[in-house]
Amino acid sequence: MATYLYKLGRLAFRRRHFVALLWVALLTLAGVGAASAPPAGNSSFSIPGTEAQRAFDLLEQRFPGMSADGATARVVFKAPEGQKMTDAGNKAAVEKTVKELGSGSEVASVADPYTGKAVSRDGTIAYASVKYKVSGMELEDSSRDALKESAGHARDAGLTVEIGGDALTAAPETGSSEVIGIAIAAVVLVITFGSLIAAGLPLLTAIIGVGIGVSAITALATPLDLGSTTSTLATMIGLAVGIDYALFIVSRYRAELAEGRDREEAAGRAVGTAGSAVVFAGLTVVIALVGLSVVNIPMLTKMGVAAAGTVAIAVLIALTMIPALLGYAGRTVKPAGEKSKLLGGGRAAKKAGRPNVGTRWASFVVRRPVTVLLLGVVGLGAAAVPAASLELGLPDDGSQPVSTTQRRAYDLLSDGFGPGFNGPLMVVVDAKGSTDKKAAFAKVGDEIKGLKDVVTVTPPAPNKAGDTAIITVVPKSQPSSATTEDLVHAIRGKSASIASATDAKLLVTGATAMNIDVSQKLNDALLPYLALVVGLAFLLLIVVFRSILVPLKAALGFLLSVLAALGAVVAVFQWGWLSGLMNVEQTGPVMSMMPIFMVGVVFGLAMDYEVFLVTRMREAYVHGENPGQAVVTGFRYSARVVTAAAVIMIAVFSGFIGSSEAMIKMIGFGLAIAVFFDAFIVRMAIVPAVLALLGRRAWWLPAWLDRALPNVDVEGEGLRTDSDPDGDRELVSA
């Protein structure tokens, strides 16, 4: 592989005009496709294989036009101090608002508070329920705007008005976080390279890659039902790996220049060596992202595949466009150690001097491997302890900041109607096979009334055919509580006895039940996903490192860093530690998607650092150094660049901690702390300590397996024999 990529790098350097034109043409083509594509809506949301989804599907058949999975909104009214919602003036204002709410084209129905018994016992709080024809993720912005305007008119009449429900769910806004991340990345790259031109190349190629990927997603949004949220993960990961991959190749190019090679040869060798690591690092990220399909949540699968496509583009750009741009840059990109005139006075690299920080640190670890290993493992183990108390759930309006209208509406409804009112359960009774359908409906209602934690059970509401009915159940506890989850399981536990007595089927759905089912589905998929992703990457790393213990150590180290990061997330967002510093207004269960999302994203980035750092050690070992010295050599040439890449990623993810959205804040914190743990404790401390302890055994591979595995030559051994007449000359330096 190294020889092939070496030739590709030299070709791209020589044919730089063609390569640059090709990528600009692809960017233009994708941009034109995105601009001419119909506006992207939000993809449909479904959870195949869950009871809640089966109930929704049944309702679509038996209650045509009902839009069972349609968005809902509750417009909550509170009377001024000393007044009631039944007062003439307040009632007139509410009825006018209800009329306005029903005029939208996407509105299926609006329930008047006074005819629907939606006024609290003390008469101070009332709510109007709005049902839409499409889901919250498909709702047009104009419908949301009309909802907010109607509430504003009621406020003008003197009422306190707040809005809850998933109708206000909007696609997450992007832009500011990415800009902050790019700005910090630029600063880190300038410090790393000491040159504005060299620092600009990774940024330029990463932006081009993300531009092509996101534009392609936008262009294909309608035919593939991708939706406007699909590009979020693609942007985040594409930007991250795009900078990382280009950073490593530019760094290797400067190292080759420092060895005295001409620029075309240096570009070829940079792509042949660092580019090989880029290919395999990219493959691990793609495996992790495509592996999200194991969860069998279509939206998550599409996000993973789209992000994987963007990563593939980032790899191709790093292998071709970077050497082409290096050809354009010419002498403005200096050899390693030299600074540009603007930033360093044009001073030349020092030929000899004090070892760099990476060398000194690695030498210390090699001398004290047991101490470093114990400190690293114990530290991460302590951070992972809170993960044992992990509680999973999906965020609802109760987890929103108190400054939002959704949270205020949630609190008003809890005050007026009880905490369980925010999470009603929809029980669907399919009595098509029952001989006495009305008796079956009544039987279900009576059984549910006898359960604990039930406040209200509405009379059955049958469809026109009379073979299916809906019963609404209001729990005593709030939607995200374990008690409500137990109630859902208790109702479903009645299914067998109901079927035996009445031949009717019982299904529980609604937003609360759907959240419970999604959490369970994600929890059940975590171990298979881990097995798939870690297993495939393990096999891939065996090919890269030609070792059994090195890939095993990489996988175990990753698991340790993820557990520690999950422990930190639990401590902050569930237990409330440092919640004031993180501006966490409401603690509660950790988002159920967080563990599997963190595994997918962090695994890819962790294997990036593993491949880039350890391939340099493997390269030194293959070229004759003893195992301990190979560790030091790998750090001497790669630690600075890996550190820069990790700092960039931490900065990008940390930018999301400032979000007012609890879910985005949690993702940003979780990914930032996971990258910190993995890059600086696992890869920079535990990995060299383990390799120092293992010695030559680290690179052991059974002879039969060595013969069976393909020789991908990541270390560039073929370049030594084919391209360098001086076989004893050291191949690289950085």
XYZ file of C-alpha atoms in Angstrom:
734
model
C 0.000 0.000 0.000
C 2.780 2.429 0.878
C 4.298 2.109 -2.598
C 0.954 2.697 -4.299
C 0.164 5.719 -2.158
C 3.708 7.025 -2.694
C 3.083 7.015 -6.448
C -0.342 8.623 -5.917
C 1.201 11.415 -3.832
C 3.866 12.181 -6.445
C 1.280 12.086 -9.223
C -0.985 14.516 -7.357
C 1.995 16.800 -6.717
C 2.961 16.847 -10.424
C -0.607 17.029 -11.761
C -1.708 19.557 -9.156
C -3.762 21.597 -11.626
C -5.835 18.589 -12.650
C -6.327 17.403 -9.041
C -7.339 20.851 -7.786
C -9.707 21.309 -10.733
C -11.266 17.896 -10.072
C -12.057 18.675 -6.429
C -13.315 22.159 -7.243
C -15.542 20.619 -9.919
C -16.902 18.084 -7.415
C -17.568 20.848 -4.895
C -19.322 22.905 -7.565
C -21.364 19.938 -8.757
C -22.443 19.086 -5.216
C -23.233 22.734 -4.520
C -25.362 23.050 -7.667
C -27.157 19.829 -6.758
C -27.850 21.126 -3.261
C -29.054 24.494 -4.549
C -31.391 22.957 -7.127
C -32.769 20.264 -4.802
C -36.154 20.850 -3.168
C -35.971 22.240 0.365
C -35.015 19.521 2.807
C -37.713 18.626 5.249
C -37.218 16.496 8.317
C -36.951 12.776 7.846
C -39.733 10.575 9.109
C -39.074 9.073 12.524
C -39.840 5.443 13.238
C -38.557 2.789 15.614
C -39.086 -0.596 13.920
C -39.606 -3.571 16.182
C -40.991 -1.684 19.181
C -44.481 -2.052 20.604
C -45.015 1.704 20.522
C -44.285 1.757 16.775
C -46.569 -1.219 16.108
C -49.339 0.649 17.922
C -48.754 3.765 15.815
C -48.867 1.664 12.646
C -52.114 0.054 13.794
C -53.671 3.444 14.515
C -52.752 4.616 11.007
C -54.743 1.666 9.614
C -57.741 1.738 11.951
C -58.021 5.518 12.436
C -57.314 6.905 8.947
C -56.536 10.593 8.998
C -55.836 10.583 12.714
C -52.063 11.091 12.244
C -51.252 9.045 15.307
C -47.585 9.970 15.126
C -48.369 13.586 14.306
C -46.875 16.418 16.327
C -48.745 17.704 19.338
C -48.721 20.983 21.190
C -50.274 22.096 24.426
C -50.947 25.782 24.717
C -51.177 26.348 28.463
C -53.044 29.366 29.850
C -52.830 30.736 33.381
C -55.238 33.354 34.661
C -53.942 36.569 36.259
C -53.691 36.620 40.043
C -57.141 36.517 41.640
C -58.932 35.481 38.434
C -60.203 32.220 36.960
C -59.913 30.847 33.473
C -63.704 30.627 33.410
C -64.091 34.402 33.736
C -65.777 35.885 30.672
C -62.797 37.929 29.466
C -60.294 35.128 29.873
C -62.627 32.620 28.242
C -63.137 34.886 25.238
C -59.355 35.302 24.809
C -58.825 31.534 24.945
C -61.603 30.788 22.461
C -60.169 33.347 20.049
C -56.754 31.699 20.356
C -58.261 28.248 19.754
C -59.882 29.537 16.588
C -56.544 30.912 15.370
C -54.784 27.656 16.190
C -57.205 25.660 14.042
C -56.578 27.708 10.894
C -53.192 26.177 10.011
C -52.913 23.922 6.947
C -51.000 21.240 8.893
C -53.350 21.293 11.898
C -55.458 18.144 12.252
C -57.518 19.220 15.270
C -57.671 21.620 18.207
C -59.383 20.733 21.490
C -61.163 23.591 23.240
C -60.296 23.618 26.982
C -63.888 24.316 28.008
C -65.516 21.540 26.021
C -62.675 19.082 26.609
C -62.579 19.438 30.399
C -59.060 20.834 30.260
C -59.393 23.319 33.115
C -57.694 22.631 36.455
C -59.813 22.060 39.591
C -58.929 25.441 41.035
C -59.820 27.084 37.711
C -56.526 28.939 37.318
C -54.925 26.840 34.552
C -56.292 25.544 31.248
C -54.769 24.124 28.107
C -55.687 23.676 24.453
C -54.393 20.534 22.708
C -53.280 20.955 19.093
C -52.816 17.896 16.885
C -50.888 18.128 13.604
C -51.012 15.962 10.487
C -47.244 15.447 10.386
C -44.628 14.572 12.997
C -42.703 17.198 14.910
C -39.637 16.573 12.759
C -41.645 17.140 9.556
C -43.554 20.219 10.709
C -42.988 23.340 8.633
C -41.490 26.418 10.288
C -44.566 28.400 9.257
C -46.736 26.166 11.457
C -44.435 26.719 14.429
C -44.486 30.467 13.810
C -48.287 30.486 13.684
C -48.386 28.549 16.973
C -46.159 31.120 18.670
C -48.109 34.058 17.222
C -51.408 32.690 18.524
C -49.919 32.412 21.999
C -48.681 35.985 21.732
C -52.203 37.254 21.067
C -53.444 35.559 24.244
C -50.624 37.159 26.219
C -51.760 40.544 24.963
C -55.090 39.844 26.670
C -53.304 39.563 30.032
C -52.951 35.763 30.288
C -49.770 33.864 31.022
C -49.306 31.577 28.011
C -46.659 28.877 27.500
C -46.317 26.185 24.838
C -45.190 22.581 25.300
C -45.099 19.470 23.159
C -42.988 18.179 20.312
C -44.447 20.653 17.813
C -41.721 23.094 18.853
C -39.006 20.566 18.054
C -36.769 22.141 15.462
C -33.628 21.042 13.685
C -30.560 21.993 15.733
C -28.983 25.180 14.519
C -25.374 24.878 13.438
C -22.751 27.379 12.470
C -21.467 29.197 15.568
C -19.955 26.109 17.196
C -18.228 25.129 13.968
C -16.839 28.641 13.536
C -15.455 28.631 17.076
C -13.952 25.190 16.521
C -12.331 26.240 13.246
C -10.913 29.388 14.870
C -9.347 27.384 17.698
C -8.104 24.801 15.206
C -6.424 27.568 13.217
C -4.593 28.837 16.299
C -3.418 25.332 17.248
C -2.270 24.589 13.692
C -0.312 27.847 13.466
C 1.426 27.049 16.753
C 2.120 23.477 15.589
C 3.496 24.367 12.150
C 4.825 27.865 12.760
C 3.454 28.853 9.356
C 0.185 30.387 8.220
C 0.304 28.583 4.882
C 0.991 25.148 6.376
C -1.719 25.724 8.991
C -4.206 26.824 6.345
C -3.943 23.675 4.214
C -5.695 21.302 6.693
C -8.416 23.876 7.305
C -9.004 24.474 3.606
C -9.185 20.792 2.684
C -11.400 19.959 5.684
C -13.860 22.704 4.739
C -13.892 21.538 1.104
C -14.505 17.944 2.178
C -17.326 18.901 4.533
C -18.762 21.175 1.840
C -18.894 18.317 -0.675
C -20.320 15.886 1.862
C -23.006 18.176 3.266
C -23.969 19.456 -0.195
C -24.355 15.875 -1.425
C -26.525 15.082 1.599
C -28.696 18.121 0.863
C -29.001 17.186 -2.805
C -30.065 13.618 -1.936
C -32.250 14.566 1.031
C -35.601 14.164 -0.726
C -35.047 10.894 -2.657
C -33.318 9.217 0.297
C -35.491 10.796 3.030
C -32.388 12.073 4.794
C -33.839 15.178 6.373
C -32.197 18.356 7.590
C -30.780 16.782 10.771
C -28.744 14.140 8.928
C -25.927 16.545 8.094
C -25.252 17.462 11.752
C -23.124 14.417 12.563
C -21.527 14.506 9.099
C -20.406 18.100 9.662
C -19.010 17.413 13.122
C -17.085 14.256 12.239
C -16.104 15.360 8.737
C -14.569 18.550 10.062
C -12.776 16.657 12.840
C -11.165 13.934 10.752
C -10.592 16.241 7.782
C -8.326 18.446 9.879
C -6.677 15.453 11.565
C -5.820 13.585 8.369
C -4.452 16.616 6.555
C -2.528 17.609 9.680
C -0.670 14.299 9.758
C 0.244 14.334 6.073
C 1.456 17.959 6.120
C 3.486 17.215 9.245
C 5.077 14.179 7.589
C 5.823 16.244 4.461
C 7.700 18.815 6.540
C 9.623 15.992 8.235
C 10.662 14.615 4.851
C 11.830 18.070 3.796
C 13.909 18.267 6.951
C 15.587 15.013 5.837
C 16.823 16.829 2.731
C 14.447 15.352 0.128
C 13.106 17.423 -2.736
C 9.473 18.539 -2.521
C 7.945 16.036 -4.931
C 9.739 13.142 -3.255
C 8.726 14.449 0.173
C 5.079 14.651 -0.914
C 5.181 11.098 -2.227
C 6.767 9.735 0.930
C 4.380 11.677 3.166
C 1.385 10.159 1.396
C 3.021 6.725 1.266
C 3.668 6.586 5.027
C 1.302 8.945 6.860
C -1.246 8.375 4.088
C -1.284 4.647 4.838
C -2.135 5.428 8.434
C -4.838 7.823 7.218
C -6.448 5.075 5.137
C -6.661 2.637 8.023
C -7.683 5.284 10.536
C -10.443 6.333 8.147
C -11.576 2.722 7.812
C -11.992 2.405 11.579
C -14.133 5.554 11.659
C -16.253 4.307 8.751
C -16.751 0.952 10.494
C -17.866 2.701 13.679
C -20.328 4.972 11.869
C -21.817 2.412 9.485
C -22.093 0.057 12.455
C -24.788 2.333 13.899
C -27.173 0.480 11.575
C -27.069 -2.364 14.125
C -29.389 -0.300 16.321
C -32.079 -0.467 13.601
C -33.256 3.105 14.067
C -33.516 4.430 10.489
C -32.682 8.024 11.383
C -29.541 6.963 13.270
C -28.522 4.639 10.426
C -28.833 7.433 7.872
C -26.833 9.807 10.039
C -24.079 7.218 10.436
C -23.881 6.345 6.734
C -23.901 10.018 5.713
C -21.113 10.802 8.184
C -19.152 7.761 6.960
C -19.406 9.074 3.414
C -18.018 12.428 4.542
C -15.121 10.638 6.273
C -14.360 8.744 3.051
C -14.230 12.069 1.205
C -11.876 13.440 3.870
C -9.510 10.488 3.318
C -9.489 10.950 -0.469
C -8.887 14.677 -0.158
C -6.014 14.125 2.264
C -4.374 11.647 -0.122
C -4.736 13.750 -3.283
C -5.546 17.391 -2.659
C -3.017 17.897 0.148
C -0.010 16.941 -2.045
C -1.478 19.052 -4.859
C -1.762 22.094 -2.597
C 1.735 21.438 -1.261
C 2.893 21.725 -4.842
C 1.222 25.124 -5.118
C 2.617 26.248 -1.751
C 6.193 25.575 -2.780
C 8.795 27.015 -0.439
C 6.221 28.723 1.773
C 5.814 25.390 3.608
C 9.034 25.029 5.589
C 10.823 21.870 6.717
C 10.083 20.642 10.241
C 11.577 22.942 12.846
C 11.738 26.016 10.627
C 9.450 28.986 11.144
C 8.044 31.367 8.575
C 9.381 34.913 8.450
C 6.063 36.255 9.733
C 5.876 34.002 12.804
C 9.445 33.045 13.538
C 11.738 35.373 11.663
C 12.506 32.664 9.142
C 14.871 30.902 11.510
C 16.205 27.515 10.483
C 15.644 24.299 12.357
C 18.053 23.448 15.109
C 20.214 20.499 14.174
C 20.843 19.453 17.724
C 19.633 20.449 21.117
C 17.460 19.471 23.991
C 15.030 16.597 23.255
C 11.469 17.724 22.659
C 8.669 17.268 25.184
C 7.406 14.081 23.528
C 10.850 12.494 23.747
C 11.323 13.435 27.394
C 7.862 12.175 28.363
C 8.237 8.871 26.508
C 11.678 8.331 28.055
C 10.172 8.839 31.510
C 7.336 6.373 30.779
C 9.786 3.759 29.481
C 11.790 4.104 32.706
C 8.703 3.999 34.990
C 6.099 1.963 33.071
C 4.456 0.311 36.082
C 3.937 3.593 37.932
C 2.489 5.344 34.886
C 0.258 2.380 34.034
C -1.138 2.112 37.560
C -1.777 5.853 37.834
C -3.531 5.916 34.458
C -5.713 2.869 35.080
C -6.609 3.866 38.649
C -7.418 7.422 37.589
C -9.701 6.338 34.755
C -11.187 3.638 36.961
C -12.100 6.227 39.585
C -13.676 8.437 36.927
C -15.667 5.435 35.668
C -17.208 4.605 39.074
C -20.321 6.816 38.596
C -21.101 4.899 35.383
C -22.339 2.037 37.575
C -25.306 4.277 38.505
C -26.110 5.176 34.880
C -29.816 5.759 34.257
C -30.928 6.137 30.662
C -33.873 8.045 29.274
C -34.871 10.453 26.549
C -35.178 14.164 27.282
C -38.627 15.718 27.527
C -39.822 19.240 28.229
C -39.069 18.706 31.925
C -35.340 18.570 31.126
C -35.404 21.890 29.270
C -33.905 25.011 30.871
C -36.397 26.956 33.004
C -35.979 29.887 30.635
C -37.769 28.024 27.794
C -41.496 28.123 27.152
C -41.566 24.311 26.924
C -40.259 23.963 30.476
C -42.628 26.619 31.838
C -45.574 24.913 30.144
C -44.446 21.593 31.629
C -44.328 23.110 35.123
C -47.736 24.785 34.753
C -49.366 21.514 33.714
C -47.693 19.704 36.618
C -49.008 22.336 39.035
C -52.522 22.253 37.639
C -53.039 18.588 36.762
C -50.231 16.582 38.423
C -46.728 15.555 37.240
C -47.952 12.528 35.281
C -50.153 14.696 33.104
C -47.112 15.621 30.998
C -46.648 12.009 29.944
C -50.022 10.384 29.207
C -49.984 6.824 27.916
C -52.023 5.816 24.895
C -53.375 2.294 25.234
C -54.590 0.814 21.942
C -57.034 -2.099 22.157
C -57.325 -4.213 19.009
C -60.599 -6.132 19.436
C -60.997 -7.164 15.812
C -60.838 -10.854 16.775
C -63.096 -10.468 19.811
C -66.736 -11.563 19.813
C -67.766 -8.836 22.286
C -65.720 -5.775 21.412
C -67.310 -3.352 23.891
C -66.771 -5.812 26.713
C -63.128 -6.138 25.673
C -62.662 -2.372 25.775
C -64.285 -2.164 29.218
C -62.194 -5.064 30.497
C -58.960 -3.281 29.540
C -60.076 -0.061 31.233
C -60.999 -1.874 34.443
C -57.694 -3.767 34.530
C -55.681 -0.555 34.146
C -57.669 1.238 36.867
C -56.543 -1.392 39.327
C -52.854 -0.696 38.785
C -50.702 1.458 41.039
C -49.546 4.924 39.933
C -52.651 5.554 37.813
C -54.515 8.854 38.222
C -56.960 8.839 35.329
C -58.226 6.304 32.806
C -60.423 7.811 30.093
C -63.391 5.895 28.623
C -62.517 3.899 25.478
C -62.717 5.922 22.245
C -63.482 3.434 19.422
C -62.953 3.979 15.708
C -65.798 4.060 13.181
C -65.617 0.310 12.623
C -65.833 -0.258 16.358
C -63.030 -2.832 16.365
C -60.249 -0.680 17.858
C -60.289 1.774 20.745
C -57.928 4.238 22.395
C -57.726 4.589 26.175
C -55.668 7.421 27.654
C -53.945 6.732 30.961
C -52.484 9.516 33.117
C -49.789 8.297 35.564
C -49.090 9.842 38.956
C -45.368 10.209 38.277
C -43.502 12.363 35.806
C -42.751 10.885 32.360
C -39.019 10.307 32.872
C -39.387 8.535 36.229
C -38.704 4.852 36.834
C -42.201 4.565 38.331
C -43.816 5.555 35.027
C -41.628 3.044 33.200
C -42.776 0.354 35.626
C -46.388 1.330 34.927
C -45.869 0.900 31.178
C -44.451 -2.571 31.752
C -47.306 -3.383 34.144
C -49.937 -2.429 31.555
C -48.157 -4.468 28.905
C -48.006 -7.309 31.391
C -51.819 -7.451 31.262
C -51.709 -8.238 27.554
C -51.664 -12.039 27.959
C -54.595 -12.154 30.377
C -56.608 -9.729 28.227
C -55.989 -11.844 25.136
C -56.982 -15.000 27.005
C -60.203 -13.503 28.352
C -61.368 -11.396 25.369
C -59.243 -12.345 22.317
C -58.236 -8.664 22.142
C -54.710 -7.326 21.786
C -53.360 -4.568 24.010
C -50.584 -2.164 22.921
C -49.134 0.830 24.774
C -47.811 3.828 22.866
C -47.546 7.600 23.072
C -44.487 9.805 23.493
C -43.642 8.455 26.955
C -43.930 4.802 25.906
C -41.977 5.533 22.728
C -39.158 7.071 24.776
C -39.077 4.008 27.018
C -38.964 1.676 24.010
C -36.224 3.688 22.305
C -34.113 3.643 25.471
C -34.551 -0.120 25.762
C -33.743 -0.649 22.095
C -30.560 1.405 22.353
C -29.577 -0.377 25.541
C -30.112 -3.790 23.935
C -28.088 -2.777 20.859
C -25.053 -1.490 22.780
C -23.289 -4.833 23.312
C -23.856 -6.121 19.731
C -22.668 -2.759 18.423
C -19.565 -2.862 20.597
C -18.837 -6.425 19.495
C -19.221 -5.550 15.814
C -17.246 -2.323 15.820
C -14.465 -3.389 18.161
C -14.262 -6.826 16.533
C -13.907 -5.518 12.973
C -11.479 -2.812 14.030
C -9.483 -5.398 15.979
C -9.072 -7.480 12.825
C -8.150 -4.370 10.843
C -5.529 -3.334 13.388
C -4.018 -6.822 13.333
C -3.364 -6.256 9.634
C -1.950 -2.772 10.276
C 0.320 -3.603 13.223
C 0.895 -7.307 12.493
C 0.422 -7.976 16.186
C -2.169 -9.521 18.495
C -1.437 -7.648 21.705
C -1.251 -4.128 20.264
C -4.813 -4.198 18.838
C -6.053 -5.869 22.032
C -4.436 -3.130 24.103
C -5.984 -0.489 21.810
C -9.491 -1.910 22.239
C -9.223 -2.289 26.020
C -7.840 1.213 26.373
C -10.721 2.606 24.360
C -13.286 0.831 26.547
C -11.606 2.252 29.644
C -11.727 5.814 28.300
C -15.389 5.491 27.282
C -16.381 4.131 30.697
C -14.520 6.995 32.370
C -16.246 9.519 30.109
C -19.651 7.999 30.862
C -18.822 8.226 34.554
C -18.061 11.925 34.146
C -21.353 12.445 32.290
C -23.283 10.705 35.083
C -21.507 12.752 37.752
C -22.337 16.071 36.069
C -25.717 15.542 34.406
C -27.273 12.894 36.658
C -25.722 13.558 40.055
C -25.271 17.300 39.589
C -21.536 17.561 40.350
C -20.140 20.809 38.913
C -23.600 21.484 37.497
C -23.236 25.188 38.261
C -19.968 25.393 36.357
C -21.499 23.562 33.394
C -24.735 25.578 33.672
C -26.786 22.378 34.016
C -30.174 23.578 35.233
C -31.905 20.208 35.500
C -30.323 16.873 36.411
C -31.914 13.584 35.422
C -31.393 10.433 33.373
C -28.619 10.450 30.791
C -29.859 10.597 27.210
C -30.333 6.999 26.095
C -28.525 7.613 22.811
C -25.431 8.907 24.608
C -23.548 5.622 25.272
C -23.893 4.221 21.754
C -23.280 7.624 20.168
C -20.166 8.111 22.294
C -18.901 4.635 21.431
C -19.290 5.278 17.703
C -17.726 8.718 17.554
C -14.988 8.321 20.160
C -13.964 4.892 18.915
C -13.243 6.296 15.482
C -11.220 9.219 16.832
C -9.410 7.042 19.393
C -8.310 4.616 16.710
C -7.089 7.598 14.677
C -4.703 8.529 17.477
C -3.748 4.896 18.029
C -2.898 4.337 14.370
C -0.942 7.563 13.938
C 1.045 7.157 17.163
C 1.725 3.434 17.171
C 2.453 3.045 13.444
C 5.379 5.401 14.003
C 6.586 3.141 16.818
C 6.072 0.077 14.644
C 7.960 1.780 11.844
C 10.952 2.437 14.101
C 10.847 -1.141 15.428
C 10.701 -2.633 11.931
C 13.691 -0.502 10.952
C 15.845 -1.999 13.699
C 15.289 -0.084 16.932
C 14.748 -1.946 20.185
C 11.170 -1.853 21.590
C 11.856 0.787 24.244
C 13.662 3.104 21.849
C 10.893 2.591 19.252
C 8.379 3.941 21.782
C 10.524 7.037 22.319
C 10.992 7.485 18.581
C 7.270 7.275 17.969
C 6.644 9.998 20.540
C 9.466 12.160 19.235
C 7.884 12.293 15.810
C 4.148 11.997 16.511
C 3.320 13.246 20.014
C 3.233 16.930 19.028
C 0.898 16.314 16.115
C -1.375 13.912 18.022
C -1.569 16.439 20.844
C -2.532 19.189 18.413
C -5.205 16.984 16.850
C -6.651 16.103 20.261
C -6.683 19.742 21.415
C -8.540 20.707 18.242
C -11.149 18.006 18.799
C -11.618 18.904 22.452
C -12.063 22.555 21.517
C -14.616 21.727 18.815
C -16.687 19.503 21.094
C -16.389 21.874 24.071
C -18.004 24.593 21.997
C -21.280 22.685 22.304
C -21.211 22.776 26.121
C -22.418 26.371 25.993
C -25.645 25.336 24.242
C -28.890 25.979 26.074
C -30.172 22.620 24.783
C -29.485 20.003 27.466
C -28.974 17.196 24.945
C -26.410 19.167 22.890
C -24.648 20.258 26.083
C -24.395 16.625 27.217
C -23.050 15.439 23.862
C -20.468 18.218 23.754
C -19.237 17.528 27.287
C -19.234 13.746 26.838
C -17.243 13.798 23.597
C -14.789 16.435 24.843
C -13.993 14.591 28.073
C -13.804 11.247 26.233
C -11.255 12.602 23.743
C -9.270 14.098 26.643
C -9.202 10.790 28.524
C -8.367 8.746 25.450
C -5.747 11.003 23.895
C -3.855 12.178 26.961
C -4.252 9.318 29.439
C -4.781 6.192 27.331
C -2.718 6.949 24.198
C -0.073 9.179 25.790
C 0.424 7.296 29.073
C -1.112 3.815 29.220
C -0.162 2.803 25.659
C 3.592 3.538 25.939
C 3.681 2.020 29.428
C 2.111 -1.235 28.207
C 4.388 -1.375 25.146
C 7.438 -0.784 27.332
C 6.390 -3.633 29.645
C 5.637 -6.013 26.776
C 8.856 -5.320 24.895
C 9.267 -7.485 21.807
C 6.196 -9.506 22.780
C 4.060 -6.511 21.796
C 4.889 -7.152 18.144
C 4.472 -10.930 18.275
C 2.286 -12.589 15.652
C 1.877 -16.347 15.100
C 3.818 -17.458 12.046
C 0.771 -19.030 10.409
C -1.217 -15.818 10.836
C 1.693 -13.734 9.571
C 1.702 -15.788 6.380
C -2.083 -15.556 5.991
C -2.382 -11.790 6.460
C -1.865 -9.464 3.514
C 1.212 -7.254 3.723
C -0.130 -3.703 3.527
C 3.268 -2.142 4.342
C 2.013 0.738 6.473
C 5.576 1.401 7.663
C 6.824 2.172 4.153
C 9.378 -0.637 4.020
C 8.819 -0.841 0.276
C 9.856 2.782 -0.049
C 13.175 2.051 1.615
C 13.997 -0.733 -0.806
C 12.376 0.673 -3.959
C 12.996 4.408 -3.692
C 15.948 4.940 -1.368
C 19.268 3.644 -2.664
C 20.755 3.996 0.787
C 19.136 1.098 2.547
C 20.734 1.995 5.856
C 19.397 5.522 5.832
C 16.632 6.248 8.306
C 13.397 6.628 6.411
C 11.730 9.415 8.302
C 12.056 12.013 10.937
C 9.598 14.537 12.184
